[in-house]
Structures are given as structure tokens and as C-alpha cells.
Tab-separated table of N, CA and C in Angstrom:
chain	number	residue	atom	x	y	z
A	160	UNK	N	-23.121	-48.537	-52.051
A	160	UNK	CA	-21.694	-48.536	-52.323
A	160	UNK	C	-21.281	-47.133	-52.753
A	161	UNK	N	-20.123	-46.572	-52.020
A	161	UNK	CA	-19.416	-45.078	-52.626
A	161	UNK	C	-18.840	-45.243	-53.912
A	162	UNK	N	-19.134	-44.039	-54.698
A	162	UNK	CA	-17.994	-44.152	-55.675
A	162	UNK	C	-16.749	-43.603	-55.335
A	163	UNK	N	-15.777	-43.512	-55.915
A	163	UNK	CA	-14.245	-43.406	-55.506
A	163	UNK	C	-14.215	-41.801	-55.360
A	164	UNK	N	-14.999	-41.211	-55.891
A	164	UNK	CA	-15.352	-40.014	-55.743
A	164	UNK	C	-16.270	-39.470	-54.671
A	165	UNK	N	-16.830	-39.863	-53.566
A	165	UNK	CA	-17.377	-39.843	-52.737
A	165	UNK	C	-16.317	-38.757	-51.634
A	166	UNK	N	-16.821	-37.959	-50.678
A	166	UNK	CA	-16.021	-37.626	-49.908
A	166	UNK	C	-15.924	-38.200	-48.966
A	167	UNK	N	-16.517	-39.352	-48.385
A	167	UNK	CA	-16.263	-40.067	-47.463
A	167	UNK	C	-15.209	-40.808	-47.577
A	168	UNK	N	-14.613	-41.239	-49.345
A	168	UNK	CA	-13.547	-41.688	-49.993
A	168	UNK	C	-12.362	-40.776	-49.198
A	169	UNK	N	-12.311	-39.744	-49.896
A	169	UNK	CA	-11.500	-38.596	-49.215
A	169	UNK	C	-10.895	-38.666	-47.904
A	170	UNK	N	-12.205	-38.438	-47.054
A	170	UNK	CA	-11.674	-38.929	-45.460
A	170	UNK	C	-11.109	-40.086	-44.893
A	171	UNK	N	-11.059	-40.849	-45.754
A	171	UNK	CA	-10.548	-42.183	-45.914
A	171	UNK	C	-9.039	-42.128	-46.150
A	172	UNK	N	-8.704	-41.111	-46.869
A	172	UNK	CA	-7.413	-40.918	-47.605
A	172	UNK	C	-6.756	-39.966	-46.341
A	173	UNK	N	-7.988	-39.412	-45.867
A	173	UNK	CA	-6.731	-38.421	-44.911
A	173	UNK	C	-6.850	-39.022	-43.681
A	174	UNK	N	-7.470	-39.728	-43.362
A	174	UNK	CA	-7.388	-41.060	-42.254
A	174	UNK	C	-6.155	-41.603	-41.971
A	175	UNK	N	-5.409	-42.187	-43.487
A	175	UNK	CA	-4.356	-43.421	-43.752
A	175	UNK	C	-3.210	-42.305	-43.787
A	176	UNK	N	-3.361	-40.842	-44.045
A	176	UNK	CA	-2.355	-39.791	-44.272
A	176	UNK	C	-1.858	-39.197	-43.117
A	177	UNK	N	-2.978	-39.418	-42.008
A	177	UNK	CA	-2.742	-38.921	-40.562
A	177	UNK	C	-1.839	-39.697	-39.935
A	178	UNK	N	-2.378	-41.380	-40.298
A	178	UNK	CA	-1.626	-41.963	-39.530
A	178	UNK	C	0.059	-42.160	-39.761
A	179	UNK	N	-0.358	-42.227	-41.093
A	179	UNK	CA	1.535	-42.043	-41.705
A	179	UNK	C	2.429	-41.129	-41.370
A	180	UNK	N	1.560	-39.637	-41.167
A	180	UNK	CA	2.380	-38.912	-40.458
A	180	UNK	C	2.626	-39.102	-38.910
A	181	UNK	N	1.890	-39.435	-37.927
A	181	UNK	CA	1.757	-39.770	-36.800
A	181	UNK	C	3.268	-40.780	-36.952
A	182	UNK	N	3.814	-41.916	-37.752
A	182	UNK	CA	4.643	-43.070	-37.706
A	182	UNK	C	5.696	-41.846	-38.471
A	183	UNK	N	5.471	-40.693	-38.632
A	183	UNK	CA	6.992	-40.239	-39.522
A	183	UNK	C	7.089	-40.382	-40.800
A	184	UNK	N	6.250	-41.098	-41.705
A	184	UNK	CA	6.016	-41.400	-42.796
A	184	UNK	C	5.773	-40.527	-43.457
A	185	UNK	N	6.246	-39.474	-44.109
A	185	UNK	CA	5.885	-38.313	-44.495
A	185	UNK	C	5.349	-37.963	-45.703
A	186	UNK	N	6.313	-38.951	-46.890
A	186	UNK	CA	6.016	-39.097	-48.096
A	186	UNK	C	5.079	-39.980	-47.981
A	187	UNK	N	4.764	-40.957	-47.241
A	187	UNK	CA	3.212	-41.589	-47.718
A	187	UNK	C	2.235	-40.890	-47.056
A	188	UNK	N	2.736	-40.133	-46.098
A	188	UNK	CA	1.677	-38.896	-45.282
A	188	UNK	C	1.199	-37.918	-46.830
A	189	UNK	N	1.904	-37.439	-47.155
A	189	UNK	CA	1.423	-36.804	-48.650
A	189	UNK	C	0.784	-37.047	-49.508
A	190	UNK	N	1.339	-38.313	-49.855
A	190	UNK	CA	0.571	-39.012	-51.081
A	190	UNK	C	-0.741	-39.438	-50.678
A	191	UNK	N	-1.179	-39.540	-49.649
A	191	UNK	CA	-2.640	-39.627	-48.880
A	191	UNK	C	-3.261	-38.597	-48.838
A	192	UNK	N	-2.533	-37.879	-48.326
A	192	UNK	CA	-2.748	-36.090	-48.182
A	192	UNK	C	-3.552	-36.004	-49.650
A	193	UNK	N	-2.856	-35.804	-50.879
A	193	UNK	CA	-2.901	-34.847	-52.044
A	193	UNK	C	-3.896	-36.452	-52.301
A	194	UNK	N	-4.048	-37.791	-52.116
A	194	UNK	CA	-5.224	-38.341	-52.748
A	194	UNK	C	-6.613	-37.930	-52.584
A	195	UNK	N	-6.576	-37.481	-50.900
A	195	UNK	CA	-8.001	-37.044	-50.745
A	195	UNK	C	-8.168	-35.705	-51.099
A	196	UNK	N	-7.450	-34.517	-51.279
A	196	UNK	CA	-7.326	-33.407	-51.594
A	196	UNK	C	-7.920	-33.536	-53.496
A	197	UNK	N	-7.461	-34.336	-54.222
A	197	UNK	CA	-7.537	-34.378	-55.848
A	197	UNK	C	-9.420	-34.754	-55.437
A	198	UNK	N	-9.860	-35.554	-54.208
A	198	UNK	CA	-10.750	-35.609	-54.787
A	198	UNK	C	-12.046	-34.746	-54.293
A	199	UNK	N	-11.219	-34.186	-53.137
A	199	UNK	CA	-12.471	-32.782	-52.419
A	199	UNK	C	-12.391	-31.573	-53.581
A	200	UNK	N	-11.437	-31.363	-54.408
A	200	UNK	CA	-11.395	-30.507	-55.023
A	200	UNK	C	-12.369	-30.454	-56.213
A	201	UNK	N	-12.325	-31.873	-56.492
A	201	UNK	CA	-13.032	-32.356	-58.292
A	201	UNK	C	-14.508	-31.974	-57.186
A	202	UNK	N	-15.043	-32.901	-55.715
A	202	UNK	CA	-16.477	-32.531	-55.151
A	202	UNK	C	-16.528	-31.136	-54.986
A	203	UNK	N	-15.829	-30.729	-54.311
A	203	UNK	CA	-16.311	-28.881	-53.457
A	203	UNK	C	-15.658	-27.822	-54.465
A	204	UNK	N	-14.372	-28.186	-54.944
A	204	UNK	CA	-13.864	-26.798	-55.418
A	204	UNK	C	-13.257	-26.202	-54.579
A	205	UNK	N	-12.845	-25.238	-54.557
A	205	UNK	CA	-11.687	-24.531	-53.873
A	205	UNK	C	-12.313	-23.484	-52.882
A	206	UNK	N	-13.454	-23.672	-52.660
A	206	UNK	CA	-14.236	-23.041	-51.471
A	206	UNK	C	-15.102	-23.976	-50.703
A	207	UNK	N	-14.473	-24.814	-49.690
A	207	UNK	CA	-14.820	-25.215	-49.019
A	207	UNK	C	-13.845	-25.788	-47.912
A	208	UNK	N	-14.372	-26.180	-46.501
A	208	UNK	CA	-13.926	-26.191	-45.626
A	208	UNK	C	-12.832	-27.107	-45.104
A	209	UNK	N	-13.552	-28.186	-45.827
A	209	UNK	CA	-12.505	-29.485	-46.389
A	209	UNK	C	-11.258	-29.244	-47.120
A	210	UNK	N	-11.548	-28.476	-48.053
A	210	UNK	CA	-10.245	-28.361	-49.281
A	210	UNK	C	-8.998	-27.817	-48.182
A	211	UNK	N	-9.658	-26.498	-47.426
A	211	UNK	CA	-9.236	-25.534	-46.644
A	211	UNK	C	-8.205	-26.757	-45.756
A	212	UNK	N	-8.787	-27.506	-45.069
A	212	UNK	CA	-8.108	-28.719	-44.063
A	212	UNK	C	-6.887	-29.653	-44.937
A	213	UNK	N	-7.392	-29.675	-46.029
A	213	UNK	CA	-6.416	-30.704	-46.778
A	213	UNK	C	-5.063	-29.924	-46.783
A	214	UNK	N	-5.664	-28.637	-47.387
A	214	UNK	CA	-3.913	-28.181	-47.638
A	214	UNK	C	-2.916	-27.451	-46.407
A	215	UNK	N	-4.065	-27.367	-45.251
A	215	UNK	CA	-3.475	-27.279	-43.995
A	215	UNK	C	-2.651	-28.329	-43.438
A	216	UNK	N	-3.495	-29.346	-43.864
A	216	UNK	CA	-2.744	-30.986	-43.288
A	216	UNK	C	-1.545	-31.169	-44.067
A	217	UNK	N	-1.324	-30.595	-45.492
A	217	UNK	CA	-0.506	-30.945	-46.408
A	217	UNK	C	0.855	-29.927	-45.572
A	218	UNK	N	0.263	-28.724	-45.782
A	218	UNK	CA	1.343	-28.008	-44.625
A	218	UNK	C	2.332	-28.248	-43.838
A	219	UNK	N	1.196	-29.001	-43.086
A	219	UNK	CA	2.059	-29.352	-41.975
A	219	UNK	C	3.075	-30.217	-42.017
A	220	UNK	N	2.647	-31.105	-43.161
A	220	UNK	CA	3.850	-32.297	-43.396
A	220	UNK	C	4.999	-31.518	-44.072
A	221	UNK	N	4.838	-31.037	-44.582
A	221	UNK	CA	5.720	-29.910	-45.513
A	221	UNK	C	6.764	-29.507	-43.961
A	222	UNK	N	6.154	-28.359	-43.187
A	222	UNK	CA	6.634	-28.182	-42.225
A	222	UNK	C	7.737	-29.023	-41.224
A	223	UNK	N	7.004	-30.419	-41.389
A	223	UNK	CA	8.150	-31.013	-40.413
A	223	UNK	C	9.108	-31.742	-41.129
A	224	UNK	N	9.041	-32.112	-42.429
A	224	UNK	CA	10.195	-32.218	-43.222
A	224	UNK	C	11.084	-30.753	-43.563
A	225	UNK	N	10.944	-29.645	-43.222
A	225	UNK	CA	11.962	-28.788	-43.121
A	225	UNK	C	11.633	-27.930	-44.578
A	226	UNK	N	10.430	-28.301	-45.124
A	226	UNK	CA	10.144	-27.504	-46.618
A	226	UNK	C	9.361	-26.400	-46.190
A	227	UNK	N	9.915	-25.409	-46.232
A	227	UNK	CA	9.328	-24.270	-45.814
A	227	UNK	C	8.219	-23.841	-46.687
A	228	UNK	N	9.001	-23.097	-48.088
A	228	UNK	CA	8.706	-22.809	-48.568
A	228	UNK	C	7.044	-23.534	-49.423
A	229	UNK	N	7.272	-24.496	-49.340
A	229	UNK	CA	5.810	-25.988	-49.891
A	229	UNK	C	5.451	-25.447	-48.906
A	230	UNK	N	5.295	-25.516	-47.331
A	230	UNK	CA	4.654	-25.706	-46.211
A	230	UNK	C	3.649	-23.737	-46.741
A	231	UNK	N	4.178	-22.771	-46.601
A	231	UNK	CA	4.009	-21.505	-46.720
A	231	UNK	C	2.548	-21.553	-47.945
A	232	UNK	N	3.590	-22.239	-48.923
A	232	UNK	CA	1.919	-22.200	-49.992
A	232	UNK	C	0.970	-23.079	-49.632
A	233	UNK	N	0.917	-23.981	-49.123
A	233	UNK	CA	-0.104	-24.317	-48.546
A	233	UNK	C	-1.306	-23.746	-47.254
A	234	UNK	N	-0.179	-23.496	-46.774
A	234	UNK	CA	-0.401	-22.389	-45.845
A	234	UNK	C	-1.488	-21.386	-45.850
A	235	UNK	N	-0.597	-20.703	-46.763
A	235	UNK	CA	-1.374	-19.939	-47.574
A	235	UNK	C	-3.082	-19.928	-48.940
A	236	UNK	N	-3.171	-20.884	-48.991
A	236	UNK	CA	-4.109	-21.532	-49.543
A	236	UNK	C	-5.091	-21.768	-48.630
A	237	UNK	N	-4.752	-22.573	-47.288
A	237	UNK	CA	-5.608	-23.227	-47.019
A	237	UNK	C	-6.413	-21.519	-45.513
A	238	UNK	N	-5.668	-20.653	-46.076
A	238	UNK	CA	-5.699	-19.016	-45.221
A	238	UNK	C	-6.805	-18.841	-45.907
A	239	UNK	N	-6.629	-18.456	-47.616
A	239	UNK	CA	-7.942	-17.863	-48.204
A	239	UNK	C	-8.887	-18.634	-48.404
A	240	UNK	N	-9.045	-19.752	-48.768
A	240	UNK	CA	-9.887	-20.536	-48.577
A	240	UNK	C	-10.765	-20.125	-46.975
A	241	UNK	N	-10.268	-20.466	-45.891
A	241	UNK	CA	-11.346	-20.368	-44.722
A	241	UNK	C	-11.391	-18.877	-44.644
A	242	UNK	N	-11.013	-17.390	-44.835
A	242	UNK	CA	-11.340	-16.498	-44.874
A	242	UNK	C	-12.394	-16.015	-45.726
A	243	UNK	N	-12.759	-16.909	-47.010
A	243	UNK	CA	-13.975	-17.213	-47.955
A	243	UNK	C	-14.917	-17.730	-47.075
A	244	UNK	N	-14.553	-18.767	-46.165
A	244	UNK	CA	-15.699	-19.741	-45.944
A	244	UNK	C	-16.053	-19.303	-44.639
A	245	UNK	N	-15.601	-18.618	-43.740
A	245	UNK	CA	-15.527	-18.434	-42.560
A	245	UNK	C	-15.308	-16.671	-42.223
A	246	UNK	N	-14.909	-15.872	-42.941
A	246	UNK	CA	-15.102	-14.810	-42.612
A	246	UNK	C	-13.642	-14.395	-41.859
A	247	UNK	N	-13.120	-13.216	-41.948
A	247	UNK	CA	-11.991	-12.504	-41.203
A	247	UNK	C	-11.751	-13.099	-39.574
A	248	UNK	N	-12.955	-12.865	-38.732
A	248	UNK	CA	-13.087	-13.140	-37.549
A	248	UNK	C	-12.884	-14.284	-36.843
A	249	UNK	N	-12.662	-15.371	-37.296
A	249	UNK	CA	-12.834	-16.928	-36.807
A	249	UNK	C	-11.605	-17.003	-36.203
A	250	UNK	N	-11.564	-18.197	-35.226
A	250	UNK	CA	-10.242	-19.252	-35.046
A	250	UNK	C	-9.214	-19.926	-35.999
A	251	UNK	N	-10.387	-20.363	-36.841
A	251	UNK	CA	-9.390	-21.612	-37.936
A	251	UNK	C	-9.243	-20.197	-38.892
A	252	UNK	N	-8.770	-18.969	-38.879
A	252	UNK	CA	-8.268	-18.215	-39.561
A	252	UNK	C	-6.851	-17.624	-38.747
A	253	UNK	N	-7.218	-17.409	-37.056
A	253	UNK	CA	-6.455	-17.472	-36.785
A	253	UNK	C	-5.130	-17.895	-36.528
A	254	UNK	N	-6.114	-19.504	-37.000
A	254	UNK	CA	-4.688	-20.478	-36.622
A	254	UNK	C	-3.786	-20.862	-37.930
A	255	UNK	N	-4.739	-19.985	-38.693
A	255	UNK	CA	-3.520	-20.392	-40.536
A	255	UNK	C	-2.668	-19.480	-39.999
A	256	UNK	N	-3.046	-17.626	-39.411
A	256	UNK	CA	-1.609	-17.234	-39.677
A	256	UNK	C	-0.679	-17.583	-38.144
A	257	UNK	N	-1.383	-18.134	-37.443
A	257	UNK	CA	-0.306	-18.747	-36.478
A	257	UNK	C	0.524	-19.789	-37.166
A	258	UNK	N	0.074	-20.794	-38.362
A	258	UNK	CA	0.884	-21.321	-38.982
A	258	UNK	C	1.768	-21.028	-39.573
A	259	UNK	N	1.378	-19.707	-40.900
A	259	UNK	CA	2.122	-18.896	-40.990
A	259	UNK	C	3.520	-18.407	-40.692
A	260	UNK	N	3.090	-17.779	-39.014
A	260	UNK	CA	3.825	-17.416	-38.879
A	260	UNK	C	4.928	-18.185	-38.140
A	261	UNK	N	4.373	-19.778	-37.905
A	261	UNK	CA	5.435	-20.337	-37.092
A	261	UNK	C	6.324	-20.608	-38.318
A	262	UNK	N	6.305	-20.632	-39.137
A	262	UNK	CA	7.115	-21.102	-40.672
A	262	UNK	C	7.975	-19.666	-40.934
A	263	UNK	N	7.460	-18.565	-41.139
A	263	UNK	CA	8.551	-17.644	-40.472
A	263	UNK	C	9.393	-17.371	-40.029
A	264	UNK	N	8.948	-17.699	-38.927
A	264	UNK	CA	9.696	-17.913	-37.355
A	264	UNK	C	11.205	-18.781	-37.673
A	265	UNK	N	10.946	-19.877	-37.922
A	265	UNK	CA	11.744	-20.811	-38.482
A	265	UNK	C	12.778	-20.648	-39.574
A	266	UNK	N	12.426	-19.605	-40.539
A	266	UNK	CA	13.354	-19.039	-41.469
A	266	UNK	C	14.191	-17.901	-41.246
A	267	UNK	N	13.810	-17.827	-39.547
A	267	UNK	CA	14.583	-15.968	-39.118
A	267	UNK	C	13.744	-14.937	-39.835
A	268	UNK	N	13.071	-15.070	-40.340
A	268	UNK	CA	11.874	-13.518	-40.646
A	268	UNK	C	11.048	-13.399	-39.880
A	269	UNK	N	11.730	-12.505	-38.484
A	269	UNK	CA	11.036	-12.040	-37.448
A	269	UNK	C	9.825	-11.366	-37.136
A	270	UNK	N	10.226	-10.399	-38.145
A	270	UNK	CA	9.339	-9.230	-38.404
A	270	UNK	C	7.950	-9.567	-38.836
A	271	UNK	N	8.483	-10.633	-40.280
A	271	UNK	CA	7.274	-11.354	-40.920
A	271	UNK	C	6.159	-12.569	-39.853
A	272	UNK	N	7.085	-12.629	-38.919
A	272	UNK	CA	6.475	-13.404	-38.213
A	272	UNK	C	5.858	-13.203	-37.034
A	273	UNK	N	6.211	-12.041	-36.991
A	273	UNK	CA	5.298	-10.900	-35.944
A	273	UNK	C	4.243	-10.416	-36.186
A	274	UNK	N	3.956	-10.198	-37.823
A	274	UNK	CA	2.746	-9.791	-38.625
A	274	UNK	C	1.794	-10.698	-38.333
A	275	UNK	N	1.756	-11.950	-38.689
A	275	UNK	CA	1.277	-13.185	-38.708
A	275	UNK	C	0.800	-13.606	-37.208
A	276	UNK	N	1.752	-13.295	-36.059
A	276	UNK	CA	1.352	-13.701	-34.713
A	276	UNK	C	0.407	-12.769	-34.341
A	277	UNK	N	0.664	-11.378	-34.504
A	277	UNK	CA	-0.270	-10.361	-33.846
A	277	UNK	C	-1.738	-10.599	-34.463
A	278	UNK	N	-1.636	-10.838	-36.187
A	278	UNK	CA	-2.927	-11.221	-36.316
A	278	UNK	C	-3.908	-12.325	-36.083
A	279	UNK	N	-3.311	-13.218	-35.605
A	279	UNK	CA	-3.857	-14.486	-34.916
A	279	UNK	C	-4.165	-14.095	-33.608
A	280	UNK	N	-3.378	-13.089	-33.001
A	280	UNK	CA	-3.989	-12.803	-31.466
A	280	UNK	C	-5.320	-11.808	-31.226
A	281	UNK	N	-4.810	-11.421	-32.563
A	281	UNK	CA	-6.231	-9.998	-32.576
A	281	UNK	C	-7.340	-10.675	-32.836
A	282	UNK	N	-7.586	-11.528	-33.650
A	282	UNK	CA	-8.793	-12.183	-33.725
A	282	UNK	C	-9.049	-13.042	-33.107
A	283	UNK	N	-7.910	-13.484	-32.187
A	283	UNK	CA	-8.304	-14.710	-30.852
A	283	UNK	C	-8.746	-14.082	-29.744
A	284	UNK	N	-8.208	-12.720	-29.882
A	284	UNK	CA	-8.995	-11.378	-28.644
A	284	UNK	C	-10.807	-11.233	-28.841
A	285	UNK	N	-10.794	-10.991	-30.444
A	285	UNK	CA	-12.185	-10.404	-30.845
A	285	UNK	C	-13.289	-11.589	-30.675
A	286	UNK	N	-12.727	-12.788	-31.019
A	286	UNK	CA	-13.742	-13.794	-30.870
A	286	UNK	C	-13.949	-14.221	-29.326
A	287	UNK	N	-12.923	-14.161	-28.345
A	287	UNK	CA	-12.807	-15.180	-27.223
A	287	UNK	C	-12.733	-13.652	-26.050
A	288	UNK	N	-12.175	-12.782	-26.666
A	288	UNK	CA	-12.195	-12.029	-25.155
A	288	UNK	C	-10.790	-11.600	-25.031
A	289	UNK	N	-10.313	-10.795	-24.382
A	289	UNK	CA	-8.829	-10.390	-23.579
A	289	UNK	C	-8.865	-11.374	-22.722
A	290	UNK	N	-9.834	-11.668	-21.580
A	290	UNK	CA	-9.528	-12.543	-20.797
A	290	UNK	C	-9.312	-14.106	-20.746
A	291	UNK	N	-9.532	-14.419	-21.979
A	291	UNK	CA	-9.858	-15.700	-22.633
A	291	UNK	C	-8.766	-16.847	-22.156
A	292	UNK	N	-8.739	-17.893	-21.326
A	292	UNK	CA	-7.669	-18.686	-20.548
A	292	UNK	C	-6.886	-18.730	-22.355
């Protein structure tokens, strides 16, 4: 038997959080979200790959309810986190500041959101290639 503290608990929570968002459910998309998040944090701490996913997932809900600013710190969180765990060079680094910068994008900070795109492409170049489909 798991204890409630288990991370398989966790994935459980972002299971029921996926699907809520999938139905539009946003606020119970969250409250799923931040259940399994309270408890990867108390297991892993704030360096790990999981935590990194939670507050990406949290993001995103942020994002499509129109909260920028929530969406950005998460965002942002779940950036240094996989740049700890994963190194400058990766994809899932790339794709925080493609998140980033689509949240940007969205607020009219062009510029800022040009920062954010170019660096998601530079490291989608370095890992995959120029020619990369």
C-alpha cells in the first residue's frame, strides 16, 4: 500500500488535473495540479524533473485562463529547475522559453518575446541540427 506521500500518489493527482483541464475545468485542473506538486516537492525538492513538469503543467492552465502573469512564474520556475537538471542544451529547456515566450507574445512584448523564441531555436539548432524537420 502507498502512502499519500508516495509519488505515484502525485501522478495520480496530475492524472485527474490533466483531465480537468482537457474538459476546461481549470480551477479543478489546478487544484490537482498544486496537489501533486505539494507532494513532489515535500519527495524531490525543487530539483527535480517532476517538480520542473508540475509547474509547467500549472503554467499552462494559468495560460489559458488568460493569467499571464501566474502562467510567467511558473514558467519561469519550471525554466530553472530543468536547466539544473538538464543542462543549458536540452529540448525541455527549449520548450520553457518557447513557453515563455508565447506568454509574451500575448501581452504585446515583442521584443521580449523574440529573446525567448531565438533562444529556444538556438538550442533546438545545437541539439537537432539546422536541418532538423
Amino acid at each position: 500500500v502507498l502512502s499519500s506521500e508516495h509519488p505515484a500518489v502525485a501522478g495520480s493527482y496530475h492524472n485527474i488535473g490533466s483531465v480537468y483541464f482537457e474538459q476546461g475545468k481549470y480551477d479543478e485542473a489546478l487544484l490537482q495540479y498544486h496537489k501533486g506538486l505539494e507532494i513532489q516537492l515535500r519527495v524531490y525538492g525543487h530539483k527535480h524533473h517532476s517538480v520542473a513538469d508540475a509547474y509547467n503543467n500549472i503554467g499552462i492552465v494559468y495560460t489559458s485562463q488568460g493569467k499571464d502573469e501566474e502562467a510567467l512564474d511558473q514558467y519561469k520556475k519550471s525554466l530553472e529547475i530543468k536547466m539544473r537538471v538538464y543542462g543549458q542544451d536540452h529540448p525541455f529547456v527549449a520548450s520553457s522559453y518557447h513557453n515563455i515566450g508565447n506568454v509574451y507574445q500575448e501581452q504585446g512584448k515583442g521584443e521580449e518575446a523574440l529573446d525567448q523564441y531565438t533562444k529556444s531555436l538556438e538550442i533546438n539548432i545545437r541539439v537537432y541540427g539546422q536541418d532538423h524537420p
